[in-house]
Short mmCIF file of C-alpha atoms in Angstrom, two decimals:
data_model
loop_
_atom_site.label_atom_id
_atom_site.label_comp_id
_atom_site.label_asym_id
_atom_site.label_seq_id
_atom_site.Cartn_x
_atom_site.Cartn_y
_atom_site.Cartn_z
CA UNK A 26 91.80 -112.14 -118.27
CA UNK A 27 93.59 -110.64 -115.50
CA UNK A 28 96.13 -107.96 -115.91
CA UNK A 29 99.15 -107.07 -114.83
CA UNK A 30 98.32 -103.21 -113.58
CA UNK A 31 95.34 -101.03 -114.11
CA UNK A 32 97.52 -98.74 -115.55
CA UNK A 33 101.03 -98.03 -117.38
CA UNK A 34 102.52 -95.12 -117.45
CA UNK A 35 105.50 -94.22 -120.25
CA UNK A 36 107.22 -91.54 -119.73
CA UNK A 37 108.15 -89.29 -116.27
CA UNK A 38 108.37 -85.99 -117.10
CA UNK A 39 106.13 -83.88 -115.22
CA UNK A 40 103.11 -84.66 -117.06
CA UNK A 41 103.87 -88.31 -116.76
CA UNK A 42 104.42 -88.53 -112.81
CA UNK A 43 101.08 -86.44 -112.42
CA UNK A 44 98.98 -88.88 -114.42
CA UNK A 45 100.30 -91.90 -112.28
CA UNK A 46 99.61 -89.81 -108.79
CA UNK A 47 96.21 -89.17 -110.14
CA UNK A 48 95.74 -92.66 -111.36
CA UNK A 49 97.52 -94.00 -108.36
CA UNK A 50 95.36 -92.20 -105.48
CA UNK A 51 92.36 -93.23 -107.58
CA UNK A 52 92.90 -96.82 -105.90
CA UNK A 53 94.61 -97.93 -109.51
CA UNK A 54 97.53 -100.34 -109.68
CA UNK A 55 100.32 -98.40 -112.11
CA UNK A 56 103.39 -98.93 -113.43
CA UNK A 57 105.79 -96.11 -114.32
CA UNK A 58 108.41 -96.86 -116.81
CA UNK A 59 111.05 -94.23 -117.73
CA UNK A 60 113.84 -94.43 -120.58
CA UNK A 61 116.69 -92.74 -119.02
CA UNK A 62 118.27 -93.98 -115.96
CA UNK A 63 116.90 -90.73 -113.89
CA UNK A 64 113.01 -89.73 -113.66
CA UNK A 65 112.10 -86.20 -114.30
CA UNK A 66 112.03 -85.63 -118.10
CA UNK A 67 112.62 -81.77 -118.41
CA UNK A 68 113.28 -81.92 -114.55
CA UNK A 69 116.56 -82.98 -114.01
CA UNK A 70 119.82 -81.57 -112.67
CA UNK A 71 123.07 -82.79 -113.67
CA UNK A 72 126.66 -81.68 -112.74
CA UNK A 73 127.51 -81.20 -116.53
CA UNK A 74 130.52 -78.75 -116.48
CA UNK A 75 132.56 -79.57 -113.29
CA UNK A 76 132.16 -81.39 -110.03
CA UNK A 77 130.17 -79.90 -107.56
CA UNK A 78 128.43 -77.36 -110.00
CA UNK A 79 124.45 -78.65 -110.29
CA UNK A 80 122.92 -77.70 -113.53
CA UNK A 81 119.15 -78.01 -114.51
CA UNK A 82 119.34 -79.46 -117.70
CA UNK A 83 116.23 -78.13 -118.84
CA UNK A 84 113.83 -76.74 -116.36
CA UNK A 85 115.10 -74.02 -113.92
CA UNK A 86 112.28 -71.56 -112.89
CA UNK A 87 108.96 -72.77 -111.88
CA UNK A 88 105.97 -70.22 -111.96
CA UNK A 89 103.87 -72.21 -113.26
CA UNK A 90 104.60 -75.74 -110.95
CA UNK A 91 104.32 -73.26 -108.08
CA UNK A 92 100.95 -72.28 -109.60
CA UNK A 93 100.01 -75.38 -110.97
CA UNK A 94 96.26 -76.57 -109.63
CA UNK A 95 97.46 -79.94 -109.46
CA UNK A 96 100.85 -79.46 -108.18
CA UNK A 97 99.31 -77.26 -104.91
CA UNK A 98 96.95 -80.42 -103.55
CA UNK A 99 100.02 -82.50 -103.36
CA UNK A 100 102.27 -82.66 -99.84
CA UNK A 101 105.08 -82.45 -101.65
CA UNK A 102 107.05 -80.55 -99.02
CA UNK A 103 107.25 -83.52 -97.10
CA UNK A 104 109.26 -85.33 -99.42
CA UNK A 105 111.97 -82.11 -99.50
CA UNK A 106 110.57 -79.85 -101.79
CA UNK A 107 111.61 -76.43 -100.71
CA UNK A 108 110.86 -72.70 -103.28
CA UNK A 109 113.66 -70.52 -103.13
CA UNK A 110 112.30 -67.22 -104.46
CA UNK A 111 114.61 -64.58 -105.36
CA UNK A 112 114.29 -61.18 -104.45
CA UNK A 113 113.85 -59.88 -108.29
CA UNK A 114 112.03 -62.53 -110.26
CA UNK A 115 113.08 -61.23 -113.43
CA UNK A 116 115.21 -58.55 -114.52
CA UNK A 117 115.40 -56.83 -118.52
CA UNK A 118 118.40 -55.02 -118.95
CA UNK A 119 118.72 -52.23 -121.07
CA UNK A 120 121.65 -50.34 -123.12
CA UNK A 121 121.07 -47.59 -122.22
CA UNK A 122 119.24 -47.05 -118.24
CA UNK A 123 118.08 -49.60 -115.78
CA UNK A 124 116.37 -53.04 -115.83
CA UNK A 125 113.02 -53.23 -115.84
CA UNK A 126 111.95 -55.65 -113.35
CA UNK A 127 109.58 -57.91 -112.46
CA UNK A 128 109.03 -58.32 -108.29
CA UNK A 129 106.41 -60.34 -106.24
CA UNK A 130 104.58 -57.32 -105.24
CA UNK A 131 102.52 -55.85 -108.07
CA UNK A 132 102.93 -51.96 -106.42
CA UNK A 133 106.66 -52.30 -106.78
CA UNK A 134 106.16 -53.11 -110.30
CA UNK A 135 104.09 -50.93 -111.16
CA UNK A 136 106.25 -48.11 -109.50
CA UNK A 137 109.37 -49.10 -111.17
CA UNK A 138 107.84 -48.62 -114.17
CA UNK A 139 107.05 -45.25 -114.19
CA UNK A 140 104.88 -43.84 -117.00
CA UNK A 141 103.91 -46.85 -118.06
CA UNK A 142 103.00 -48.24 -113.98
CA UNK A 143 99.45 -47.32 -114.32
CA UNK A 144 98.92 -49.29 -118.30
CA UNK A 145 101.01 -52.44 -116.55
CA UNK A 146 98.38 -51.69 -113.83
CA UNK A 147 95.66 -51.86 -115.83
CA UNK A 148 96.42 -54.94 -117.83
CA UNK A 149 97.56 -56.90 -115.44
CA UNK A 150 95.62 -56.27 -112.13
CA UNK A 151 92.21 -57.72 -113.14
CA UNK A 152 93.64 -60.84 -114.52
CA UNK A 153 95.16 -61.42 -111.05
CA UNK A 154 91.79 -61.45 -109.55
CA UNK A 155 90.30 -63.53 -111.84
CA UNK A 156 92.95 -65.85 -111.94
CA UNK A 157 91.53 -68.19 -109.06
CA UNK A 158 87.87 -68.78 -110.53
CA UNK A 159 89.44 -69.48 -114.32
CA UNK A 160 93.38 -71.14 -113.97
CA UNK A 161 91.41 -74.46 -113.86
CA UNK A 162 89.32 -73.92 -117.13
CA UNK A 163 92.76 -72.50 -118.60
CA UNK A 164 94.90 -75.16 -118.24
CA UNK A 165 93.07 -77.89 -119.33
CA UNK A 166 91.30 -78.62 -122.56
CA UNK A 167 88.58 -76.95 -124.70
CA UNK A 168 85.34 -76.74 -123.27
CA UNK A 169 82.53 -74.66 -121.89
CA UNK A 170 84.11 -72.63 -119.10
CA UNK A 171 82.62 -72.79 -115.61
CA UNK A 172 83.54 -68.69 -115.50
CA UNK A 173 82.19 -67.98 -119.00
CA UNK A 174 82.21 -63.90 -118.71
CA UNK A 175 85.80 -64.12 -116.87
CA UNK A 176 87.23 -66.20 -119.66
CA UNK A 177 86.10 -63.92 -122.07
CA UNK A 178 87.84 -61.15 -120.42
CA UNK A 179 91.16 -63.06 -119.77
CA UNK A 180 90.96 -64.30 -123.47
CA UNK A 181 90.29 -60.74 -125.42
CA UNK A 182 93.62 -59.76 -124.40
CA UNK A 183 95.36 -63.00 -124.18
CA UNK A 184 94.30 -63.80 -127.87
CA UNK A 185 96.04 -60.31 -129.52
CA UNK A 186 99.77 -60.60 -130.34
CA UNK A 187 102.81 -59.36 -128.47
CA UNK A 188 103.22 -56.49 -130.87
CA UNK A 189 99.95 -55.13 -130.74
CA UNK A 190 99.71 -55.43 -126.63
CA UNK A 191 102.24 -53.55 -126.39
CA UNK A 192 100.74 -50.48 -127.69
CA UNK A 193 99.41 -50.16 -124.30
CA UNK A 194 102.59 -48.83 -123.15
CA UNK A 195 105.12 -45.86 -124.44
CA UNK A 196 108.64 -46.40 -122.59
CA UNK A 197 110.87 -48.66 -124.25
CA UNK A 198 111.47 -50.86 -120.56
CA UNK A 199 107.78 -51.73 -120.17
CA UNK A 200 107.69 -52.76 -123.76
CA UNK A 201 111.24 -54.52 -123.14
CA UNK A 202 109.91 -56.25 -120.45
CA UNK A 203 106.38 -57.26 -121.77
CA UNK A 204 108.14 -58.75 -125.26
CA UNK A 205 110.45 -60.60 -123.25
CA UNK A 206 107.76 -62.42 -121.46
CA UNK A 207 105.77 -63.31 -124.37
CA UNK A 208 109.03 -64.29 -125.60
CA UNK A 209 108.35 -67.43 -123.89
CA UNK A 210 105.67 -68.37 -126.45
CA UNK A 211 108.77 -69.28 -129.04
CA UNK A 212 106.69 -67.38 -131.85
CA UNK A 213 106.73 -64.88 -133.93
CA UNK A 214 105.70 -61.56 -131.63
CA UNK A 215 103.23 -60.19 -134.26
CA UNK A 216 101.00 -63.98 -134.03
CA UNK A 217 97.86 -63.50 -132.34
CA UNK A 218 97.90 -65.08 -128.99
CA UNK A 219 101.61 -64.22 -128.08
CA UNK A 220 100.40 -62.05 -125.61
CA UNK A 221 98.98 -65.18 -123.10
CA UNK A 222 102.16 -66.59 -122.20
CA UNK A 223 103.14 -63.11 -121.22
CA UNK A 224 99.96 -62.92 -119.31
CA UNK A 225 100.31 -66.22 -117.37
CA UNK A 226 104.00 -65.21 -116.76
CA UNK A 227 102.97 -62.02 -115.38
CA UNK A 228 99.86 -63.11 -113.12
CA UNK A 229 101.76 -66.10 -111.67
CA UNK A 230 104.94 -64.05 -110.80
CA UNK A 231 102.43 -61.27 -108.49
CA UNK A 232 100.22 -64.36 -107.30
CA UNK A 233 102.78 -66.73 -106.41
CA UNK A 234 106.00 -66.24 -107.66
CA UNK A 235 108.87 -67.37 -109.99
CA UNK A 236 110.66 -69.74 -107.34
CA UNK A 237 113.58 -72.43 -108.20
CA UNK A 238 113.73 -75.56 -106.07
CA UNK A 239 116.73 -75.65 -103.75
CA UNK A 240 118.78 -78.45 -104.84
CA UNK A 241 117.79 -78.11 -108.72
CA UNK A 242 114.37 -78.99 -110.44
CA UNK A 243 115.78 -82.78 -109.32
CA UNK A 244 114.18 -82.22 -106.38
CA UNK A 245 110.77 -81.18 -107.86
CA UNK A 246 111.07 -84.71 -109.75
CA UNK A 247 111.99 -86.75 -106.75
CA UNK A 248 109.22 -85.11 -105.02
CA UNK A 249 106.67 -86.07 -107.26
CA UNK A 250 107.64 -89.64 -107.49
CA UNK A 251 108.39 -90.31 -103.40
CA UNK A 252 104.36 -89.28 -103.03
CA UNK A 253 103.83 -91.39 -105.87
CA UNK A 254 106.00 -94.37 -104.37
CA UNK A 255 104.23 -93.44 -101.02
CA UNK A 256 101.02 -94.25 -102.74
CA UNK A 257 102.09 -97.34 -104.10
CA UNK A 258 103.03 -97.17 -107.41
CA UNK A 259 105.75 -98.76 -109.17
CA UNK A 260 108.18 -97.53 -110.82
CA UNK A 261 110.99 -98.83 -113.89
CA UNK A 262 113.69 -96.70 -115.53
CA UNK A 263 116.63 -97.49 -117.67
CA UNK A 264 113.76 -98.75 -120.22
CA UNK A 265 113.09 -97.15 -123.81
CA UNK A 266 109.75 -98.68 -124.56
CA UNK A 267 110.41 -99.50 -128.04
CA UNK A 268 106.49 -100.93 -129.24
CA UNK A 269 103.73 -100.91 -127.24
CA UNK A 270 103.75 -105.01 -127.10
CA UNK A 271 106.85 -105.21 -125.03
CA UNK A 272 104.40 -103.35 -121.89
CA UNK A 273 103.14 -105.36 -119.37
CA UNK A 274 99.36 -106.38 -119.80
CA UNK A 275 97.14 -103.47 -118.18
CA UNK A 276 93.46 -101.81 -118.63
CA UNK A 277 94.82 -99.16 -120.17
CA UNK A 278 98.40 -97.36 -121.50
CA UNK A 279 99.40 -93.50 -120.94
CA UNK A 280 101.89 -92.06 -122.62
CA UNK A 281 103.89 -88.83 -121.64
CA UNK A 282 105.58 -88.89 -125.21
CA UNK A 283 105.37 -86.70 -127.81
CA UNK A 284 103.38 -87.94 -131.18
CA UNK A 285 106.25 -88.73 -133.55
CA UNK A 286 107.43 -91.28 -130.62
CA UNK A 287 104.15 -92.57 -130.12
CA UNK A 288 103.48 -93.33 -133.36
CA UNK A 289 106.90 -95.22 -133.50
CA UNK A 290 105.55 -97.39 -130.99
CA UNK A 291 101.88 -98.10 -131.05
CA UNK A 292 101.07 -96.64 -134.78
CA UNK A 293 99.46 -99.87 -135.46
CA UNK A 294 97.04 -100.03 -133.20
CA UNK A 295 95.40 -96.34 -134.57
CA UNK A 296 93.40 -95.42 -136.91
CA UNK A 297 94.38 -94.60 -140.31
CA UNK A 298 92.94 -91.24 -139.86
CA UNK A 299 94.69 -90.80 -136.34
CA UNK A 300 98.01 -91.44 -137.43
CA UNK A 301 97.53 -89.30 -140.43
CA UNK A 302 97.18 -86.39 -138.42
CA UNK A 303 99.66 -87.41 -135.94
CA UNK A 304 102.38 -87.29 -139.06
CA UNK A 305 101.03 -83.43 -139.51
CA UNK A 306 101.94 -82.34 -136.00
CA UNK A 307 103.95 -79.35 -136.35
CA UNK A 308 107.08 -78.86 -134.12
CA UNK A 309 108.25 -75.03 -133.40
CA UNK A 310 111.56 -73.58 -132.89
CA UNK A 311 114.45 -75.69 -131.30
CA UNK A 312 116.81 -74.20 -128.18
CA UNK A 313 120.30 -74.03 -127.97
CA UNK A 314 121.21 -74.47 -123.88
CA UNK A 315 124.19 -73.44 -122.69
CA UNK A 316 125.31 -74.27 -119.17
CA UNK A 317 128.10 -72.72 -117.47
CA UNK A 318 130.94 -72.70 -114.09
CA UNK A 319 131.34 -69.24 -113.36
CA UNK A 320 134.53 -68.09 -110.62
CA UNK A 321 131.96 -65.34 -109.32
CA UNK A 322 128.65 -64.03 -109.92
CA UNK A 323 127.48 -62.31 -113.00
CA UNK A 324 128.64 -58.38 -112.99
CA UNK A 325 125.60 -57.24 -114.43
CA UNK A 326 126.28 -52.88 -114.59
CA UNK A 327 122.98 -53.17 -113.51
CA UNK A 328 122.89 -54.10 -109.53
CA UNK A 329 118.90 -54.83 -109.80
CA UNK A 330 120.05 -57.72 -112.48
CA UNK A 331 122.61 -59.02 -109.81
CA UNK A 332 119.49 -60.00 -107.50
CA UNK A 333 117.44 -61.55 -110.40
CA UNK A 334 116.89 -65.36 -110.00
CA UNK A 335 115.74 -64.82 -114.24
CA UNK A 336 117.08 -62.64 -116.46
CA UNK A 337 115.97 -61.37 -120.26
CA UNK A 338 118.58 -60.28 -122.64
CA UNK A 339 117.80 -58.88 -125.47
CA UNK A 340 117.82 -55.49 -125.29
CA UNK A 341 114.28 -53.54 -126.77
CA UNK A 342 111.25 -54.87 -128.04
CA UNK A 343 112.39 -54.57 -131.57
CA UNK A 344 115.47 -56.76 -131.29
CA UNK A 345 113.61 -58.96 -129.11
CA UNK A 346 110.85 -59.38 -132.30
CA UNK A 347 113.43 -59.79 -134.82
CA UNK A 348 115.32 -62.37 -133.22
CA UNK A 349 111.84 -64.86 -132.47
CA UNK A 350 110.62 -64.24 -136.01
CA UNK A 351 114.21 -65.14 -137.21
CA UNK A 352 114.86 -68.19 -135.36
CA UNK A 353 110.37 -69.34 -136.74
CA UNK A 354 112.20 -68.57 -140.29
CA UNK A 355 115.31 -70.25 -139.78
CA UNK A 356 117.64 -67.80 -139.26
CA UNK A 357 120.18 -67.68 -136.71
CA UNK A 358 120.40 -64.15 -135.11
CA UNK A 359 123.11 -63.05 -133.69
CA UNK A 360 121.96 -61.20 -130.94
CA UNK A 361 119.12 -63.66 -130.17
CA UNK A 362 116.75 -63.33 -127.14
CA UNK A 363 118.64 -64.94 -124.29
CA UNK A 364 117.12 -66.42 -121.31
CA UNK A 365 119.61 -67.15 -118.37
CA UNK A 366 118.82 -67.98 -114.60
CA UNK A 367 120.85 -67.31 -112.38
CA UNK A 368 120.48 -70.19 -109.09
CA UNK A 369 123.77 -70.53 -107.59
CA UNK A 370 122.62 -66.73 -106.10
CA UNK A 371 120.29 -67.82 -104.06
CA UNK A 372 121.20 -72.01 -103.35
CA UNK A 373 124.59 -72.63 -102.04
CA UNK A 374 123.42 -76.19 -102.71
CA UNK A 375 124.25 -75.45 -106.35
CA UNK A 376 128.39 -74.21 -106.34
CA UNK A 377 131.64 -74.39 -104.39
CA UNK A 378 131.70 -71.40 -101.78
CA UNK A 379 132.19 -68.10 -103.81
CA UNK A 380 131.75 -70.17 -107.74
CA UNK A 381 128.71 -70.09 -109.51
CA UNK A 382 126.57 -71.73 -112.28
CA UNK A 383 125.19 -70.21 -115.31
CA UNK A 384 122.23 -71.59 -116.78
CA UNK A 385 121.39 -70.01 -120.68
CA UNK A 386 119.49 -70.48 -123.85
CA UNK A 387 118.16 -68.95 -126.89
CA UNK A 388 115.84 -69.70 -129.75
CA UNK A 389 117.27 -71.25 -132.82
CA UNK A 390 115.89 -73.02 -135.61
CA UNK A 391 114.15 -76.68 -135.34
CA UNK A 392 117.03 -79.29 -135.83
CA UNK A 393 119.65 -76.58 -135.60
CA UNK A 394 123.76 -78.04 -135.19
CA UNK A 395 124.92 -74.63 -134.97
CA UNK A 396 126.85 -73.56 -132.20
CA UNK A 397 125.78 -70.59 -130.68
CA UNK A 398 128.02 -70.37 -127.33
CA UNK A 399 130.10 -67.27 -127.96
CA UNK A 400 127.15 -65.74 -129.23
CA UNK A 401 125.31 -65.81 -126.01
CA UNK A 402 128.20 -65.11 -124.47
CA UNK A 403 128.72 -61.83 -126.09
CA UNK A 404 125.13 -61.19 -125.04
CA UNK A 405 125.95 -61.90 -121.54
CA UNK A 406 129.17 -59.62 -121.65
CA UNK A 407 126.65 -56.70 -123.84
CA UNK A 408 124.85 -56.35 -119.80
CA UNK A 409 127.71 -57.73 -118.01
CA UNK A 410 131.80 -56.38 -118.73
CA UNK A 411 134.16 -58.86 -117.68
CA UNK A 412 131.27 -61.82 -117.45
CA UNK A 413 133.70 -63.81 -120.24
CA UNK A 414 136.86 -63.78 -117.25
CA UNK A 415 135.09 -65.29 -115.09
CA UNK A 416 134.03 -68.98 -117.16
CA UNK A 417 136.03 -71.75 -115.73
CA UNK A 418 133.88 -74.31 -117.79
CA UNK A 419 131.25 -74.73 -120.50
CA UNK A 420 128.83 -77.24 -121.37
CA UNK A 421 126.02 -77.19 -124.71
CA UNK A 422 123.39 -78.79 -125.94
CA UNK A 423 121.98 -77.83 -129.65
CA UNK A 424 118.87 -79.34 -131.03
CA UNK A 425 119.85 -82.23 -132.06
CA UNK A 426 121.49 -82.98 -128.62
CA UNK A 427 118.45 -81.80 -126.95
CA UNK A 428 116.48 -83.99 -128.64
CA UNK A 429 119.27 -87.30 -127.90
CA UNK A 430 118.48 -86.40 -123.96
CA UNK A 431 114.99 -86.15 -124.14
CA UNK A 432 113.29 -87.82 -127.35
CA UNK A 433 109.98 -85.86 -127.01
CA UNK A 434 112.04 -82.12 -127.56
CA UNK A 435 111.71 -82.87 -131.55
CA UNK A 436 114.38 -80.79 -133.18
CA UNK A 437 114.98 -79.10 -130.11
CA UNK A 438 111.54 -78.02 -129.10
CA UNK A 439 111.49 -77.74 -125.62
CA UNK A 440 107.41 -76.62 -126.08
CA UNK A 441 105.87 -80.48 -126.97
CA UNK A 442 105.07 -78.85 -130.64
CA UNK A 443 104.18 -75.24 -132.49
CA UNK A 444 101.88 -73.38 -129.75
CA UNK A 445 100.26 -71.14 -132.55
CA UNK A 446 96.20 -70.87 -133.20
CA UNK A 447 96.30 -73.84 -135.44
CA UNK A 448 97.77 -76.24 -132.29
CA UNK A 449 96.88 -74.56 -129.27
CA UNK A 450 94.25 -76.40 -128.07
CA UNK A 451 93.80 -79.24 -131.02
CA UNK A 452 96.58 -80.59 -129.29
CA UNK A 453 97.93 -83.15 -131.13
CA UNK A 454 95.05 -83.68 -132.85
CA UNK A 455 91.15 -81.95 -133.18
CA UNK A 456 89.20 -83.83 -131.13
CA UNK A 457 86.75 -83.07 -127.94
CA UNK A 458 88.82 -85.66 -126.32
CA UNK A 459 92.46 -84.83 -127.01
CA UNK A 460 94.30 -87.44 -124.61
CA UNK A 461 92.59 -90.44 -126.10
CA UNK A 462 94.55 -91.93 -129.30
CA UNK A 463 92.23 -95.52 -129.53
CA UNK A 464 90.81 -97.66 -126.85
CA UNK A 465 92.56 -97.76 -124.01
CA UNK A 466 95.73 -95.87 -125.30
CA UNK A 467 95.97 -91.98 -124.01
CA UNK A 468 98.77 -89.28 -124.63
CA UNK A 469 99.77 -86.61 -121.51
CA UNK A 470 102.47 -85.15 -122.87
CA UNK A 471 102.66 -81.15 -123.37
CA UNK A 472 101.75 -81.79 -127.00
CA UNK A 473 98.46 -82.28 -125.42
CA UNK A 474 96.38 -79.26 -123.62
CA UNK A 475 97.37 -77.12 -122.17
CA UNK A 476 101.00 -76.60 -123.82
CA UNK A 477 104.24 -76.55 -122.55
CA UNK A 478 105.46 -76.05 -118.88
CA UNK A 479 105.99 -77.91 -115.77
CA UNK A 480 102.37 -77.79 -114.36
CA UNK A 481 101.57 -81.38 -114.67
CA UNK A 482 97.79 -80.53 -116.27
CA UNK A 483 98.33 -82.11 -119.04
CA UNK A 484 99.56 -85.42 -117.28
CA UNK A 485 96.16 -84.45 -115.13
CA UNK A 486 93.48 -84.15 -117.57
CA UNK A 487 94.74 -87.76 -119.62
CA UNK A 488 94.54 -89.22 -116.02
CA UNK A 489 90.92 -88.22 -115.30
CA UNK A 490 89.62 -89.12 -119.23
CA UNK A 491 91.30 -92.58 -118.33
CA UNK A 492 89.46 -92.77 -114.93
CA UNK A 493 86.32 -91.77 -117.00
CA UNK A 494 85.91 -93.86 -120.17
CA UNK A 495 88.09 -97.38 -118.87
CA UNK A 496 87.23 -97.33 -114.93
CA UNK A 497 83.89 -95.70 -115.01
CA UNK A 498 85.05 -93.25 -112.36
CA UNK A 499 83.05 -90.18 -113.61
CA UNK A 500 82.73 -88.75 -109.99
CA UNK A 501 86.21 -87.87 -110.42
CA UNK A 502 85.85 -86.07 -113.68
#
């Protein structure tokens, strides 16, 4: 029986786009469907506050995108993607001293950490050396690694809790810098595996940087889409798929959706045991997102923080640990860990001349509707007196509004599900083939390995599975 397409991909986040590109480039005919009027999922840029102020709606800084083994193979610069590298990758201000800094240069970062510089180098430098040999295995499903010794030497420190690894350091600054990196895990810092995200972000920073796409994250999405279309792929936007029966005929379907959405759309095609496992899938803390239009740059007390693309606001490791624990325990912390980006300092396209934008969020309990605007602003003001006087306009998303914007963010969880030991690789279920849901049906979202982040690797690995299972193109695996 003839089919309209070889594969239909639903959802155009980084993983949906990656899956569509890999499948189309393998000689198949692919249709990509997006519910919104714009493609991109978490890679969208909009005028959220005032005309001329371009705000990244979700993702903003892209260490995993520039370090992605899949994205790095694509000619995205041909389609207008340009990365901007701030002079300071990340700054972590403290109340009683200079900021701890992550710089692209390892030696400069080590020097800035003073007494703890040697400990930092001993932790990070060996991982930088082995990173090119393990990155493909690390950013993929659980399997026997190509370089097992290197993977073990990464895995042993990665499996530790952030608080345990923090014992490597003695100074307040180094402990704070480390805890801010590990807080990207959205887990309590005493949980095992929380060191993993800290290592990944620091290693990528030194090897590739923490860049921002010129013009906004939408430009990354647009470049991926342009490459897909240049390969011959087809795109339909503004179509929220509600049932698998709506889709054009195809040999395979790939969904860049959360397990919750997948159940609603295709649950009647799944076995009872698979449905039971999807219903048990757990989502993590949510985010409260705040975007601001400013009359000038943020006046951080520390000059180095004014040169940073990313700023981690939370003070000491003890404060950050308490903030992350509270969010995971259903508590709204009054001094939360705030992740902040200052794209307009380095990208003049983001705001009118002399004006600026602020991108910031904090972690809150899943499903929270509490307005954290003043709390986030107080945290910024703490390290940048006079900041509030510069605010021209605000825009915010609570967790419910985040999910309304992108249904993949269940309860405001931008990671696609909690990434603890139970769900690090068992995403969305325990399986040797985590991307396969049923015959001809696959999932490729961040609810599959390797999890959250703009890297496209979940989509790439799902596409490889489709190529082998359905089209018997095992040479592509």
